[in-house]
Short mmCIF file of C-alpha atoms in Angstrom, two decimals:
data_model
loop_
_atom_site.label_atom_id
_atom_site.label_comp_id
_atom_site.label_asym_id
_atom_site.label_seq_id
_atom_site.Cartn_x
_atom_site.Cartn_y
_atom_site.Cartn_z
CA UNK A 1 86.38 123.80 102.97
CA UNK A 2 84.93 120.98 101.28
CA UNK A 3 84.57 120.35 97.51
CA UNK A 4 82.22 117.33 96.01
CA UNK A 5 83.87 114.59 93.67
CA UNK A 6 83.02 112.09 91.39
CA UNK A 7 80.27 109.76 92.94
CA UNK A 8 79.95 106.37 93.71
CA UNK A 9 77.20 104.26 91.78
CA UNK A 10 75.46 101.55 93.54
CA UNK A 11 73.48 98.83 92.78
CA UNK A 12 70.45 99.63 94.39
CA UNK A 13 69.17 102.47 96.32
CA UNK A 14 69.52 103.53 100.35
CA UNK A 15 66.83 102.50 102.26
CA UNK A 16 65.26 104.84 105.02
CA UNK A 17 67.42 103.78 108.24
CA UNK A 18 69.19 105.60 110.84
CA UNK A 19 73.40 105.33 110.20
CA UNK A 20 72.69 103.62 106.55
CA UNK A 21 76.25 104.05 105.39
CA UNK A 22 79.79 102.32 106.66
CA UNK A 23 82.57 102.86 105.51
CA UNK A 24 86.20 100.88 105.75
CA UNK A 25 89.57 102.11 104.85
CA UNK A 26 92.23 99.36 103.86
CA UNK A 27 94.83 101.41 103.86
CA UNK A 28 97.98 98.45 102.61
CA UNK A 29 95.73 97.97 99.64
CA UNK A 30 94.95 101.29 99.02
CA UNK A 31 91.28 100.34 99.06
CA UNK A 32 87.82 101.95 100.93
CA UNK A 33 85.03 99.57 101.30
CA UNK A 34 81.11 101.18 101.20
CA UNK A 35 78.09 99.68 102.42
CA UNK A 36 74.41 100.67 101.84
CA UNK A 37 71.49 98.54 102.96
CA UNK A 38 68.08 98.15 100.71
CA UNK A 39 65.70 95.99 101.56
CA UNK A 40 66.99 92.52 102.06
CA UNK A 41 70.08 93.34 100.46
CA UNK A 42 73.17 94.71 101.08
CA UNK A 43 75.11 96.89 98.31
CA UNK A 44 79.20 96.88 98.92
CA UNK A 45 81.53 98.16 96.98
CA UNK A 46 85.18 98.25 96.53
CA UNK A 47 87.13 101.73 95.82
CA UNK A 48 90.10 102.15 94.47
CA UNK A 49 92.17 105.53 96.78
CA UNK A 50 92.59 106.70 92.67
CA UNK A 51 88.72 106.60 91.61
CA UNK A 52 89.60 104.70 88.78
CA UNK A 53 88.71 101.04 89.69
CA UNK A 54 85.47 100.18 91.80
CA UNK A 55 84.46 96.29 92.12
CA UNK A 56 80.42 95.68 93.67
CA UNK A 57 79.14 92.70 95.77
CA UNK A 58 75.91 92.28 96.82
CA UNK A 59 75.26 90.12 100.21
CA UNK A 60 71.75 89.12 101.10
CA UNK A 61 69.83 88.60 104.56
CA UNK A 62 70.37 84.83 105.29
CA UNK A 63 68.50 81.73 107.94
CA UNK A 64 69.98 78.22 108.39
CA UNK A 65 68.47 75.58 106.10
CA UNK A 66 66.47 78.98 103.79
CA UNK A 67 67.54 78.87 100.21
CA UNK A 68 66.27 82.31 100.30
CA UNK A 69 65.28 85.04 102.98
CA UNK A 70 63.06 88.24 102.11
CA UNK A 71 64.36 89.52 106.11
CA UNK A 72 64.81 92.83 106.15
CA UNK A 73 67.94 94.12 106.85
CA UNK A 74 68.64 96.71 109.28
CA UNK A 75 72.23 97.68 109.94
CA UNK A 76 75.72 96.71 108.07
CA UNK A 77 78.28 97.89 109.54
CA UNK A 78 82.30 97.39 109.73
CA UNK A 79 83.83 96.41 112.82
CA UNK A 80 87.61 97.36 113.25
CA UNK A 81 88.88 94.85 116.02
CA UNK A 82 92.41 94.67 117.30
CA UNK A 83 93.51 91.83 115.56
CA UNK A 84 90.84 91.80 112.51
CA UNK A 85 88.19 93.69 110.83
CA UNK A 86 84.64 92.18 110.34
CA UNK A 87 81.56 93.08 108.24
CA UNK A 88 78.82 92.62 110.76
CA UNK A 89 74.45 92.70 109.18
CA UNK A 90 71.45 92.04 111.57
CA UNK A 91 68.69 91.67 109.97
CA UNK A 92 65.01 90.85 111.61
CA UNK A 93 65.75 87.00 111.69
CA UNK A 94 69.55 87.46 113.06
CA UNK A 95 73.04 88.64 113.13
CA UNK A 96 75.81 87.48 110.00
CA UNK A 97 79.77 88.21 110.64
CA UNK A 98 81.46 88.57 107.74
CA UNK A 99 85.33 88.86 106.59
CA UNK A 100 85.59 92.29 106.21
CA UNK A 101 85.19 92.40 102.14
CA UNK A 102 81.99 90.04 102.77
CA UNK A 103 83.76 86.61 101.15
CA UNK A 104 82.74 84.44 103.75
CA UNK A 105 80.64 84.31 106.62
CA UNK A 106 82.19 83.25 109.56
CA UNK A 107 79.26 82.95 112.20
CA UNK A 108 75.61 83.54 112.44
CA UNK A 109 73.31 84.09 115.79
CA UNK A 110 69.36 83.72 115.42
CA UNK A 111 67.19 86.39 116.96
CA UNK A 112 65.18 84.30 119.53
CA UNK A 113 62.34 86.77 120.05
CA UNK A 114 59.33 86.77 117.63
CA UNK A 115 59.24 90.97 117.67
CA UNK A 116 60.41 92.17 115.03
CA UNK A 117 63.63 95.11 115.38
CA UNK A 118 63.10 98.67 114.84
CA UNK A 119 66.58 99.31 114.25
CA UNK A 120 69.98 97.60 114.98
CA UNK A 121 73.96 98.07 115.08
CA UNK A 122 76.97 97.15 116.01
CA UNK A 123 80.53 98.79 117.45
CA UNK A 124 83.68 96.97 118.77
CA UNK A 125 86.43 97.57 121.31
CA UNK A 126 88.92 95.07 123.27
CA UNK A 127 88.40 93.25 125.79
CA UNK A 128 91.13 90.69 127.39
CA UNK A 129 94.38 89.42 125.78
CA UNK A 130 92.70 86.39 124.87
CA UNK A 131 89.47 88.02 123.29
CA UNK A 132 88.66 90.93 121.21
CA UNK A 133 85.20 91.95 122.11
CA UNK A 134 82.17 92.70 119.27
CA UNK A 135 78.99 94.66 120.91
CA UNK A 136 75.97 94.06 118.73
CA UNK A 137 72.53 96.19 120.18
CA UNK A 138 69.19 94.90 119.01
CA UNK A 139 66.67 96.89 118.79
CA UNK A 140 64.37 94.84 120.39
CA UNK A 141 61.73 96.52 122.59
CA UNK A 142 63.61 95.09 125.24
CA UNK A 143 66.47 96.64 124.19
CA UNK A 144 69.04 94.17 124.94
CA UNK A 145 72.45 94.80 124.28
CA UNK A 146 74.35 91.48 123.25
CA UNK A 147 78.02 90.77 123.74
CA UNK A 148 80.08 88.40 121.84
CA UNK A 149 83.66 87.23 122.19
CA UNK A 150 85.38 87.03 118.81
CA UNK A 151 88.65 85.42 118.48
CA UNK A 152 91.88 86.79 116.63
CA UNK A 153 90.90 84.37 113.94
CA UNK A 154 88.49 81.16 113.32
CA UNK A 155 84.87 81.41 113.56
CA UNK A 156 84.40 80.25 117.28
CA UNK A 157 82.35 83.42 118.71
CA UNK A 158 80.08 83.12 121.93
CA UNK A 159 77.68 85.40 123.50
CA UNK A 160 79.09 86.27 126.51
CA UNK A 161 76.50 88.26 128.10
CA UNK A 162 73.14 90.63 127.53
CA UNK A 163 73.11 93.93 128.86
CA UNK A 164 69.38 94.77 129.63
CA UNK A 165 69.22 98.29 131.20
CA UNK A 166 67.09 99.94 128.10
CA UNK A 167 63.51 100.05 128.36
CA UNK A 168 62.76 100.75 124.59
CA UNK A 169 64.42 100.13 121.24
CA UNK A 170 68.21 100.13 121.18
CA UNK A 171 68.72 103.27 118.09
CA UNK A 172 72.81 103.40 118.47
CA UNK A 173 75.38 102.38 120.28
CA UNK A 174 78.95 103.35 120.12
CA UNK A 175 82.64 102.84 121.44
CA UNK A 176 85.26 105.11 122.85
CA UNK A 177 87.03 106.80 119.47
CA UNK A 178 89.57 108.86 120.61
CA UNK A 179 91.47 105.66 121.48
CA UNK A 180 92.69 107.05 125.20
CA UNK A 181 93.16 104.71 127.59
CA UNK A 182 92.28 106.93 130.51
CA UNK A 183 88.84 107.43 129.72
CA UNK A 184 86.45 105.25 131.67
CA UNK A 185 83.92 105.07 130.37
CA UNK A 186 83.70 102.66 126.97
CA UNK A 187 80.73 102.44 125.25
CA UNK A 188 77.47 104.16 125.46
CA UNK A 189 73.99 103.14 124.19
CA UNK A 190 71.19 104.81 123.12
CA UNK A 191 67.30 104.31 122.72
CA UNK A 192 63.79 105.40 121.18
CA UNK A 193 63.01 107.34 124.01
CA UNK A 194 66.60 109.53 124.00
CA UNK A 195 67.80 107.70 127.03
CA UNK A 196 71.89 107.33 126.82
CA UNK A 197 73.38 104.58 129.18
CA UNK A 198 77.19 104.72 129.89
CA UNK A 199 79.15 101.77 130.42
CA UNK A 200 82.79 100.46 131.23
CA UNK A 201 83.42 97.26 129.64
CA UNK A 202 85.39 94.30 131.46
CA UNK A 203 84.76 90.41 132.71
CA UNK A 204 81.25 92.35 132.90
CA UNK A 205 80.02 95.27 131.80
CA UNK A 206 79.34 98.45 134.60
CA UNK A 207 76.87 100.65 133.97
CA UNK A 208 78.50 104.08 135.24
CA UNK A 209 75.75 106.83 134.56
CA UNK A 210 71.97 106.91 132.76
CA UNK A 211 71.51 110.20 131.18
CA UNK A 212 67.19 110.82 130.78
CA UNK A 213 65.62 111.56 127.81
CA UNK A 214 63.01 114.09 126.41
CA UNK A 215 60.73 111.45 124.77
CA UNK A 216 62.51 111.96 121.83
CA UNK A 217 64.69 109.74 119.86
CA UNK A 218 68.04 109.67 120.18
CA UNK A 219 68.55 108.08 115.90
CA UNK A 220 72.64 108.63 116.44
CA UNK A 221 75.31 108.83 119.25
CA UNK A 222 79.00 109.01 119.43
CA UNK A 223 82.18 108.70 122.33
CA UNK A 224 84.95 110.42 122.06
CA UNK A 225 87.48 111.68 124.78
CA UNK A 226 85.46 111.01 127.70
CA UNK A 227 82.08 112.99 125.89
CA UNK A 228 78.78 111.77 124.71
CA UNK A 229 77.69 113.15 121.26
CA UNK A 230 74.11 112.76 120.92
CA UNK A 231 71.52 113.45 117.58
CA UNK A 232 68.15 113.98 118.10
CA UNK A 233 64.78 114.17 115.92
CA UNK A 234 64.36 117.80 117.13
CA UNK A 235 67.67 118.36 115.11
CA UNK A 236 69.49 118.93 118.57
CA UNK A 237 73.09 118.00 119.16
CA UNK A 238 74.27 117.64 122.53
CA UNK A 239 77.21 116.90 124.23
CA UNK A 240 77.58 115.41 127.42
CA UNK A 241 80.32 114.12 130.09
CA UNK A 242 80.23 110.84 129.77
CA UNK A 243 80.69 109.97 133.38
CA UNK A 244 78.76 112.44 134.94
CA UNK A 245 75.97 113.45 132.67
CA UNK A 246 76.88 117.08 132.74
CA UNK A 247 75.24 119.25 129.61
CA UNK A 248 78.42 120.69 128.49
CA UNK A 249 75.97 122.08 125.20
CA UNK A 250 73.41 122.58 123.50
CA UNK A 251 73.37 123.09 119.35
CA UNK A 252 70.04 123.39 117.29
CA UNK A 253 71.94 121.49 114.34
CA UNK A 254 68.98 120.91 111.87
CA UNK A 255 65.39 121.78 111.16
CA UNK A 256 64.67 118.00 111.08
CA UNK A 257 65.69 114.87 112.06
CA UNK A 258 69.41 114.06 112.66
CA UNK A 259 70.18 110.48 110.45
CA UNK A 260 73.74 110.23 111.33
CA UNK A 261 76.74 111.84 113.30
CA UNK A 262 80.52 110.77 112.87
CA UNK A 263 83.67 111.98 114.25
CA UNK A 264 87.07 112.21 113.10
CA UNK A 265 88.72 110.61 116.19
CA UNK A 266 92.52 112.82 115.22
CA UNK A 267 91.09 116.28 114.41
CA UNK A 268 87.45 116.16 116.51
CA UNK A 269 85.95 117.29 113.31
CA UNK A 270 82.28 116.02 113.96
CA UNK A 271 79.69 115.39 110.86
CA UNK A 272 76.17 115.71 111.02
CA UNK A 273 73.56 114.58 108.74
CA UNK A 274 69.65 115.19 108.69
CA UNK A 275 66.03 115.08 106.93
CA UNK A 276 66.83 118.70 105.96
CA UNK A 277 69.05 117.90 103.23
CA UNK A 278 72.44 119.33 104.84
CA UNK A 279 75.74 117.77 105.86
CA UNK A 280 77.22 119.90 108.37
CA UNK A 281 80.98 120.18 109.72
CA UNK A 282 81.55 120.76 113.44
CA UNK A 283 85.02 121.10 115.39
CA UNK A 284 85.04 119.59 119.26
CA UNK A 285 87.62 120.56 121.58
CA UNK A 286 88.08 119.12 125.06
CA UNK A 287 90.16 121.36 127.68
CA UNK A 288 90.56 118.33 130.50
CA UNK A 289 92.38 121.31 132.65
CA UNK A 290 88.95 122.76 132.80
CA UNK A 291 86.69 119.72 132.15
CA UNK A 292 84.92 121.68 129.27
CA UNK A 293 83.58 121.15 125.78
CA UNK A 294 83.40 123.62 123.41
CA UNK A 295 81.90 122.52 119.54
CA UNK A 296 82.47 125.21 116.77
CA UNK A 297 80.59 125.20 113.30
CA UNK A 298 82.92 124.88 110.13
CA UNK A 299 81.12 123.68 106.96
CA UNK A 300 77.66 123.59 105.38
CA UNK A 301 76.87 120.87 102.43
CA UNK A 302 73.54 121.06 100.62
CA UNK A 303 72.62 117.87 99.15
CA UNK A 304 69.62 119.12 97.31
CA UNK A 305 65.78 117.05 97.17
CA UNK A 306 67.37 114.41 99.29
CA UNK A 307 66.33 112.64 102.15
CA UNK A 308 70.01 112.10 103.96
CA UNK A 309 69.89 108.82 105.55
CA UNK A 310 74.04 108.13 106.12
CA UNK A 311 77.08 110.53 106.70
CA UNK A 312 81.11 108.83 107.70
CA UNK A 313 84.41 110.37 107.21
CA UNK A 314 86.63 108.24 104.85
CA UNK A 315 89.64 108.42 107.56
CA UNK A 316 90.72 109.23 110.91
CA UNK A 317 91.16 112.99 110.09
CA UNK A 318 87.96 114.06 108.41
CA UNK A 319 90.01 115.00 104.65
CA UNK A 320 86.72 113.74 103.09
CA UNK A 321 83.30 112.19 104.02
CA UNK A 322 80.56 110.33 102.05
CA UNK A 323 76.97 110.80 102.15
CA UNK A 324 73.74 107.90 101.18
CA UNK A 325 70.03 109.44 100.68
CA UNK A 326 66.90 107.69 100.77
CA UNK A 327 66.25 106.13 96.83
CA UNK A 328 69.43 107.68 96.10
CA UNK A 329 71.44 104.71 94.29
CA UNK A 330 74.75 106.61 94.53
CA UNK A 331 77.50 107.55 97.27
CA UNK A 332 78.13 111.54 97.14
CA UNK A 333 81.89 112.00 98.16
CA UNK A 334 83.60 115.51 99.41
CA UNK A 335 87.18 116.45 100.15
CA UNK A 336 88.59 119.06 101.25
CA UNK A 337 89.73 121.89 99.00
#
């Protein structure tokens, strides 16, 4: 189904973290932005839809008045709002916004708290006419859940409120896909103890349902059409209404730890990426007559003597996918055949 390509060199190599690869399509310009943390350093680069050009930029973790920061960084990820598309790293000293190809920074928030984050990330959905909203989850023992407001332009975002339901470290959190405006449910949030919270965002955010753990880390979560799509450590994949909490299934994906899922918000192709060295392939399908889910196994990808540590389609139909490993300094790209 799926054939490898040429691969991407980077800079330096991918470090150990849940999600470490995002990925940006610009479709005008014909363009897909990468990004790969290591260390206290992000690696982005710039690919051409031909594979013949690639351009690199490196951004580093930054604090107000620091000529230079060794803060680790723990997430960099792009944010696709409404009316503009941001590059968004949090790092252990604070968040950066950047323009989406990381020219500029347009706003920086301190992290408060002394402790230090396990993990962190960001998603994005609307809000209001006025606002697009940017959710950025700390992984804070707390685990807080901060919400900005981001203009359609300028640099003039506030924090508009902290969602504290989580007990333990914020591992995930992610939007509604599918882009269906009759789901209710908008973003979900997950933690170090596999507890998923549901939410539906608006002047504030509801809490709708909080599905229980197993004690075991939920490392990556996804929302599409109304269903929670949950990794675990075990290697489990579950599914579950979003609303309701309702086990829909059950998969024994991997025979270690899950690093990454992504779905393909027009086909439901979902991708899957673990500790065990494989990239697998997955088709969802949601029958709302019946209010089931049914997933379906498509493709296996071995990605030999690597530690997989990233996994995102390239576009909105799954045609191809990238993949980052631990002290791997390259992207491995598939398509399909």
């Amino acid at each position: 189904m799926y054939h490898k390509e040429k691969s991407i060199q980077i800079k330096n190599s991918a470090s150990a973290l849940y999600n470490n690869l995002s990925v940006l399509r610009i479709a005008p310009r014909r363009l897909t932005y990468f990004t790969v943390v290591h260390a206290n350093v992000v690696n982005m680069v710039s690919a051409s839809w031909d594979g013949l050009n690639y351009s690199h930029r490196q951004l580093q973790s930054k604090e107000p008045n620091v000529a230079t920061s060794t803060s680790l960084i723990m997430q960099a990820a792009f944010c696709v709002l409404p009316s503009r598309d941001l590059l968004v790293i949090t790092s252990q000293k604070g968040i950066q916004m950047y323009e989406s190809d990381g020219s500029i920074m347009v706003y920086w928030h301190a992290l408060d708290t002394p402790e230090t984050p396990t993990a962190t990330y960001c998603i994005f959905m609307g809000k209001n006419p006025q606002f697009c909203c940017l959710f950025l989850s700390l992984g804070i023992s707390s685990g807080a859940i901060l919400v900005f407001d981001v203009p359609s332009k300028g640099s003039n975002i506030t924090l508009s409120e902290v969602l504290e339901e989580h007990k333990e470290s914020i591992t995930d959190v992610a939007s509604e896909c599918s882009g269906s405006q009759e789901c209710i449910a908008d973003l979900v949030s997950a933690d170090d103890g596999g507890n998923l919270c549901v939410w539906k965002s608006g002047e504030e955010f509801q809490l709708l349902n909080k599905i229980p753990g197993f004690d075991m880390t939920c490392s990556s979560v996804k929302l599409w059409k109304g269903t929670v799509v949950a990794g675990y450590g075990t290697g489990q994949i579950r599914l579950y209404e979003a609303v309701t909490g309702i086990l829909h299934a059950e998969v024994s994906a991997h025979a270690r730890w899950i690093y990454s899922l992504d779905i393909a918000p027009f086909s439901g192709l979902l991708l899957s990426a673990a500790e065990d060295s494989l990239v697998r392939v997955w088709h969802l399908t949601v029958t709302p007559e019946t209010n089931s889910v049914e997933i379906a196994h498509l493709h296996n990808e071995c990605v030999t003597d690597t530690q997989i540590c990233g996994a995102k389609f390239c576009d909105g139909d799954g045609y191809a996918f990238a993949v980052t490993g631990y002290d791997l300094s390259e992207i491995i790209r598939y398509t399909q055949s």
